[in-house]
Each structure stands twice: as structure tokens, then as C-alpha cells.
Short mmCIF file of N, CA and C in Angstrom, two decimals:
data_model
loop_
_atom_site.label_atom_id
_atom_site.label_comp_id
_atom_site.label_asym_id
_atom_site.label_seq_id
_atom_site.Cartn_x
_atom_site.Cartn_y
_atom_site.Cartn_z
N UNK A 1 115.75 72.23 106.33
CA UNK A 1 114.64 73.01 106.86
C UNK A 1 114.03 73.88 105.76
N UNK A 2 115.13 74.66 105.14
CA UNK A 2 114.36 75.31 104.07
C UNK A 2 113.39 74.46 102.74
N UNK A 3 114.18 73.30 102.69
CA UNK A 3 113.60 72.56 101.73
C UNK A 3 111.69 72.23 102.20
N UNK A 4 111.99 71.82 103.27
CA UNK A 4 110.75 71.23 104.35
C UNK A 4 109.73 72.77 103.67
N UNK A 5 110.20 73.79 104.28
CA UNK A 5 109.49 75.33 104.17
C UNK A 5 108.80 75.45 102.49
N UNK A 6 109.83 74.93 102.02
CA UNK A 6 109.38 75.23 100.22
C UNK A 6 108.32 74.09 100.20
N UNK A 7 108.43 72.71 100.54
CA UNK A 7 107.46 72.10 100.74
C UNK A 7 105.97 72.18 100.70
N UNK A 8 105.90 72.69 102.18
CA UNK A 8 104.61 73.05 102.99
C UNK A 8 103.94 74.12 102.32
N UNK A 9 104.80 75.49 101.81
CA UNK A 9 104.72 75.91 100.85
C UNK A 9 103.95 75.89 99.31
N UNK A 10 104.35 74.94 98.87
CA UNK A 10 103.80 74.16 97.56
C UNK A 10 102.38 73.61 97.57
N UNK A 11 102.30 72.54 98.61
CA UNK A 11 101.54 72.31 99.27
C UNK A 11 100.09 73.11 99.69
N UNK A 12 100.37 74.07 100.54
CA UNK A 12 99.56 75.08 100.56
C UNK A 12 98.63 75.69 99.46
N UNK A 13 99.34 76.05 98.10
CA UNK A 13 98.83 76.59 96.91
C UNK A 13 98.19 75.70 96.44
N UNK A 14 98.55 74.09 96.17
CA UNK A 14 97.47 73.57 95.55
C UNK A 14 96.71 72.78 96.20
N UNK A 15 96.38 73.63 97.63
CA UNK A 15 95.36 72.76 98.07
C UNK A 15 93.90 73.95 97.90
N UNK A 16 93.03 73.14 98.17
CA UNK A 16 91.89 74.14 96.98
C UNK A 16 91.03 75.28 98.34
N UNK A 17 90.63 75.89 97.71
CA UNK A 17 90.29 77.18 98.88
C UNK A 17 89.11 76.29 99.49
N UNK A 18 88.65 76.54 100.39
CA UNK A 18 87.58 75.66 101.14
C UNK A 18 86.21 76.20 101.24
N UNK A 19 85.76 77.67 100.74
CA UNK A 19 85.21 78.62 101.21
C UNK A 19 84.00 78.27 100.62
N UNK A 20 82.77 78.62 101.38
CA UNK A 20 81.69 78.35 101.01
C UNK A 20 81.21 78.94 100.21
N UNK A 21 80.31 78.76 98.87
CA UNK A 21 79.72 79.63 98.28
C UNK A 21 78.17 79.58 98.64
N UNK A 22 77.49 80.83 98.46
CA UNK A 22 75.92 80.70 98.95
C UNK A 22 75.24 81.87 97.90
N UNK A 23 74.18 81.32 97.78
CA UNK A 23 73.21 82.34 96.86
C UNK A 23 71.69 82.66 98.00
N UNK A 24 72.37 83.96 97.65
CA UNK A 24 71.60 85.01 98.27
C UNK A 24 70.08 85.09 97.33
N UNK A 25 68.76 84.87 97.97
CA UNK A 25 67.91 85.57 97.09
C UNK A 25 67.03 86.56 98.10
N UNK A 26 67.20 87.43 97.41
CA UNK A 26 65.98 88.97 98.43
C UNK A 26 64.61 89.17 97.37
N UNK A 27 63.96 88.92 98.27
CA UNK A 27 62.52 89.42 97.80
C UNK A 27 62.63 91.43 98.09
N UNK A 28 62.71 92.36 97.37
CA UNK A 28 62.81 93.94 97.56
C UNK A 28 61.30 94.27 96.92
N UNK A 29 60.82 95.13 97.63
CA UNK A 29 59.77 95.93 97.30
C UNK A 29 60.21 97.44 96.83
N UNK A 30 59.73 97.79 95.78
CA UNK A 30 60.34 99.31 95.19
C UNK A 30 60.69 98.92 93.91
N UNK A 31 61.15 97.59 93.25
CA UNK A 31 61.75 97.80 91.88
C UNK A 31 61.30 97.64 90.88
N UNK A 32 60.90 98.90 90.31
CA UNK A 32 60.10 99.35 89.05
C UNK A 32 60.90 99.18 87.70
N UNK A 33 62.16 99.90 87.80
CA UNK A 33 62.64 100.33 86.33
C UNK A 33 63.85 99.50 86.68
N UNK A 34 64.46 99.73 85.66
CA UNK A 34 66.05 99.58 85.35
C UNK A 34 67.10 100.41 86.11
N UNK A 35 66.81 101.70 86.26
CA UNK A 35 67.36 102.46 87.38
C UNK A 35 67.75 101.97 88.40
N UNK A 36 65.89 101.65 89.17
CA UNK A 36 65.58 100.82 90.09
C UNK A 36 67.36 99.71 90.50
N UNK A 37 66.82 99.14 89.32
CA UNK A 37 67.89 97.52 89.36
C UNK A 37 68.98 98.17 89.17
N UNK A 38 69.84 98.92 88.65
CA UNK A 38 71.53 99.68 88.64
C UNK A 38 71.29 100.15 89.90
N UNK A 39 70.70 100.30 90.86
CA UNK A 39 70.75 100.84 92.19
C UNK A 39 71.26 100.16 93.40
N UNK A 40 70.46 98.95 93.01
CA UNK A 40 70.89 98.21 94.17
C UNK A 40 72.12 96.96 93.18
N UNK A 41 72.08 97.27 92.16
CA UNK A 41 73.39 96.23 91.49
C UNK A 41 74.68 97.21 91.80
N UNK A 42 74.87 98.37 91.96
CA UNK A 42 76.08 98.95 92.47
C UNK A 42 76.25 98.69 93.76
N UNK A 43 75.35 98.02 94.42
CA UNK A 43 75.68 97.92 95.95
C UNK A 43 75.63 96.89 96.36
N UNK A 44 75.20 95.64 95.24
CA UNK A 44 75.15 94.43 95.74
C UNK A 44 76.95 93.89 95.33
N UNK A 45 77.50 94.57 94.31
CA UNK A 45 78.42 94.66 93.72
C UNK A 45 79.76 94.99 94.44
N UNK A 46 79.46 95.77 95.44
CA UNK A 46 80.33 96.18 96.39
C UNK A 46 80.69 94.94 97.64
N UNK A 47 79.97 94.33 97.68
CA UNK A 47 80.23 93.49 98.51
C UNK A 47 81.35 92.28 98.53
N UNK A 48 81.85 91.44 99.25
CA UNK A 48 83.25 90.83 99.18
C UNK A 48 82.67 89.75 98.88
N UNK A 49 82.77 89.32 97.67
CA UNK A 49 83.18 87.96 97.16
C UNK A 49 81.89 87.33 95.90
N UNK A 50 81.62 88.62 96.16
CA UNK A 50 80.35 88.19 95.12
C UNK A 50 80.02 88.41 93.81
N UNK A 51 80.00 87.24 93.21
CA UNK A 51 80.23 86.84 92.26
C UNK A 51 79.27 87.39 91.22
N UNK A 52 79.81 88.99 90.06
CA UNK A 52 79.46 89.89 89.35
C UNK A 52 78.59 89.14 88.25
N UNK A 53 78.75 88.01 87.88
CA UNK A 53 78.45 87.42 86.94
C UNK A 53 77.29 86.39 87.04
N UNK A 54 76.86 86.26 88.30
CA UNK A 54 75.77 85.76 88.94
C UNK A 54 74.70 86.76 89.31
N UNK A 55 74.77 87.87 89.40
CA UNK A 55 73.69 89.16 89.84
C UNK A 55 72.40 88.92 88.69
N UNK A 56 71.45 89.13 89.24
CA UNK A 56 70.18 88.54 88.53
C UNK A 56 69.00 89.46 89.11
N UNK A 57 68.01 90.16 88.88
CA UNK A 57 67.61 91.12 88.96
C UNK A 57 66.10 91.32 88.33
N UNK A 58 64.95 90.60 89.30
CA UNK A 58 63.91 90.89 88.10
C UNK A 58 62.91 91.41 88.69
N UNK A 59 62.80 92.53 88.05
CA UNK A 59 62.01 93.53 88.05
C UNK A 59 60.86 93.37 89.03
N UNK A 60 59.78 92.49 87.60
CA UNK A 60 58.38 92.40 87.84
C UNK A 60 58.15 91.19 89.16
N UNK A 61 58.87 90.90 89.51
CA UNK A 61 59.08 89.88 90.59
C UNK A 61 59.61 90.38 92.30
N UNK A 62 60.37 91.72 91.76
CA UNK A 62 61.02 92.38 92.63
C UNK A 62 61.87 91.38 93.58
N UNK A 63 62.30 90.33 92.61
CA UNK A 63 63.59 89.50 93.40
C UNK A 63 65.04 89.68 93.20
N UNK A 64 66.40 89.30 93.38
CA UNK A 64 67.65 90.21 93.80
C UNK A 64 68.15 89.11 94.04
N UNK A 65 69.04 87.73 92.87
CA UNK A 65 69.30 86.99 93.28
C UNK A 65 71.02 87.40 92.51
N UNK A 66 72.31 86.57 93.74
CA UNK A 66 73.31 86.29 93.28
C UNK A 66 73.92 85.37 94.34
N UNK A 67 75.56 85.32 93.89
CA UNK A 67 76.33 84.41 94.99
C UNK A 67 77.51 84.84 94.86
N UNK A 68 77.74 84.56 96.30
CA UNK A 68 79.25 84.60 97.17
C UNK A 68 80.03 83.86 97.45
N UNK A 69 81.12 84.15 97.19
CA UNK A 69 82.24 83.32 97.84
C UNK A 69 82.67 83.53 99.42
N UNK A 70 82.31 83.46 100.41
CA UNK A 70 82.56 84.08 101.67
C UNK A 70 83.30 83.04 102.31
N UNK A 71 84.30 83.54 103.48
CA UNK A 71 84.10 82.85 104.74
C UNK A 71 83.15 82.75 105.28
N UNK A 72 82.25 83.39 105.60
CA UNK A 72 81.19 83.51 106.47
C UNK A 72 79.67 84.08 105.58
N UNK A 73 78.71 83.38 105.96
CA UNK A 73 77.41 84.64 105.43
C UNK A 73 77.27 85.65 105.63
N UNK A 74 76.69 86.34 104.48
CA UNK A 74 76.55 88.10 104.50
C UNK A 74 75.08 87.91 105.44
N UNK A 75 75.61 88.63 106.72
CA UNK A 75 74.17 88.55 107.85
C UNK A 75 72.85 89.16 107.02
N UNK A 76 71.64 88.88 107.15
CA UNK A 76 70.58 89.74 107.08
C UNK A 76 70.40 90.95 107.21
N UNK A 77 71.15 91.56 108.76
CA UNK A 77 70.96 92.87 108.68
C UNK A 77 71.89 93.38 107.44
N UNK A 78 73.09 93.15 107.42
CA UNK A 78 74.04 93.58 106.66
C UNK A 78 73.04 94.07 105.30
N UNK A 79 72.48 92.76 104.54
CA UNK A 79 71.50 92.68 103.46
C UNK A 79 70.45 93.90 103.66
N UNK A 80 69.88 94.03 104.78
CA UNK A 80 68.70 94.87 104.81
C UNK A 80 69.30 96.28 104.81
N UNK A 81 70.11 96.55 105.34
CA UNK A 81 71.04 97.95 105.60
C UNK A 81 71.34 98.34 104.14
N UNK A 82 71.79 97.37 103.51
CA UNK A 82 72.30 97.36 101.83
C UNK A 82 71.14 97.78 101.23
N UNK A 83 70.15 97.21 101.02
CA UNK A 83 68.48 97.26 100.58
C UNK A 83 68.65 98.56 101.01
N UNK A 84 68.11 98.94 102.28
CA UNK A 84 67.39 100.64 102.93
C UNK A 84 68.77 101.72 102.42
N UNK A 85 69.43 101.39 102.11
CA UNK A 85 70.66 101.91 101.47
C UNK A 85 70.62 102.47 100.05
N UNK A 86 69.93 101.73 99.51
CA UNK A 86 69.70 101.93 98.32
C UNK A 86 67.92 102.47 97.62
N UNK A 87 67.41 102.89 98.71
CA UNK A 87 65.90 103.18 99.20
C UNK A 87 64.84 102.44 99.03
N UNK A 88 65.02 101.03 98.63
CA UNK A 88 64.13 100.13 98.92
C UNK A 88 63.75 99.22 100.34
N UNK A 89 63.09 98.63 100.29
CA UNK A 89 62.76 97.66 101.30
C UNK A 89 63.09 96.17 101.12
N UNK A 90 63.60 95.45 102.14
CA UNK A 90 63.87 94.26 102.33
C UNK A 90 62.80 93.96 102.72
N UNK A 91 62.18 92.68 102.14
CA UNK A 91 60.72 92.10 102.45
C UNK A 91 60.81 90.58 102.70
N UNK A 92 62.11 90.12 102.27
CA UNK A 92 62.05 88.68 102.53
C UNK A 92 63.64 88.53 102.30
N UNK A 93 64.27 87.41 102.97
CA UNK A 93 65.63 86.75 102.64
C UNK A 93 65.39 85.42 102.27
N UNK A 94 66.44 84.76 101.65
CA UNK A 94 66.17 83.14 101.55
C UNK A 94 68.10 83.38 100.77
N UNK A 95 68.68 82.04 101.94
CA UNK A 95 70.03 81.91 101.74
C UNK A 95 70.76 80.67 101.48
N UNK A 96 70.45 80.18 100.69
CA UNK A 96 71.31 78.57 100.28
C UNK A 96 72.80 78.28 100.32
N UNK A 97 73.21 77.08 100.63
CA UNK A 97 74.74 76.80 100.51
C UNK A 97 75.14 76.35 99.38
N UNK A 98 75.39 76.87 98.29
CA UNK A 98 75.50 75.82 97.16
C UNK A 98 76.71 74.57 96.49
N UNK A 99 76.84 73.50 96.48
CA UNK A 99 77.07 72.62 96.59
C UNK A 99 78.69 72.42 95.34
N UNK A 100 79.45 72.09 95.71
CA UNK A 100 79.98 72.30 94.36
C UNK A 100 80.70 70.72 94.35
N UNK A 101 80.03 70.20 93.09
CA UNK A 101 80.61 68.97 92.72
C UNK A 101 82.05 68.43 92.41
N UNK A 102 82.91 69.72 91.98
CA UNK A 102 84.01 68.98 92.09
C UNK A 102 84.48 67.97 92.84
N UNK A 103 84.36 68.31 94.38
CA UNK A 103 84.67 68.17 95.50
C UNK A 103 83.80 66.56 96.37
#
């Protein structure tokens, strides 16, 4: 039995996480400076699973793109609360599943 346990065990670890990744892009109205963008990058930053090294941020476009590793999608409101949080405005969402070829 214990052997069986170490097994299932083993097993478990190299089987590969399943979790979806998705890229978030927000259209924000308000982002002027660099400030601006460290404002809402400390708070996009805070969030679970999202991937620091993907945060993308442009200005003159006032778009707010990165990605997550989630169980689940970060809801809209969640996003907009985050946005008015950080004293801008949420003006648009757009949320992709992104695909990963290993697999």
C-alpha cells in the first residue's frame, strides 16, 4: 500500500499543471507619464499568477497588456475595480486564452 501511495505520488508531480494561461489587454484612459504606468503596474502585479515579465504598458496608446496563469479568469469587474483603484478608468477589456504548444 505504501509503495502504491509513493506511486500515485510520483505520478502526480510529473504530471504537468493544466492551468490556463490568458492575456489580459485593457484599453485605460488617464495614462500620461511613467508614474501613470508604476501605478497601475503595482497593482496589476499584485494579482495571482501573473506573469511579472509579461506586463507591457503603453503610454501613448493607453493600453495595459499582460498574462496569467489562473484557474479561472480575472473577472472584468475585478479588472475595473483594479483600474478605479488606481484612479484611472477602464474603457475597454479584451481577454484571450493563449495556446501553449508544448501540449
Amino acid at each position: 500500500m505504501k509503495t502504491l501511495l509513493s506511486v500515485i505520488f510520483l505520478m502526480a508531480l510529473a504530471t504537468p499543471a493544466w492551468s490556463a494561461e490568458y492575456r489580459y489587454e485593457l484599453k485605460v484612459d488617464g495614462l500620461a507619464c511613467p508614474y501613470c504606468a508604476y501605478g497601475i503596474e503595482k497593482k496589476i502585479l499584485t494579482l495571482q499568477g501573473v506573469k511579472d515579465d509579461s506586463l507591457d504598458i503603453r503610454l501613448n496608446e493607453g493600453l495595459v497588456v499582460f498574462d496569467a496563469e489562473n484557474d479561472k479568469r480575472i473577472s472584468e469587474a475585478a479588472l475595473k475595480e483594479l483600474v478605479n483603484d488606481a484612479g484611472f478608468t477602464l474603457r475597454g477589456l479584451e481577454t484571450r486564452v493563449l495556446g501553449d504548444e508544448a501540449h
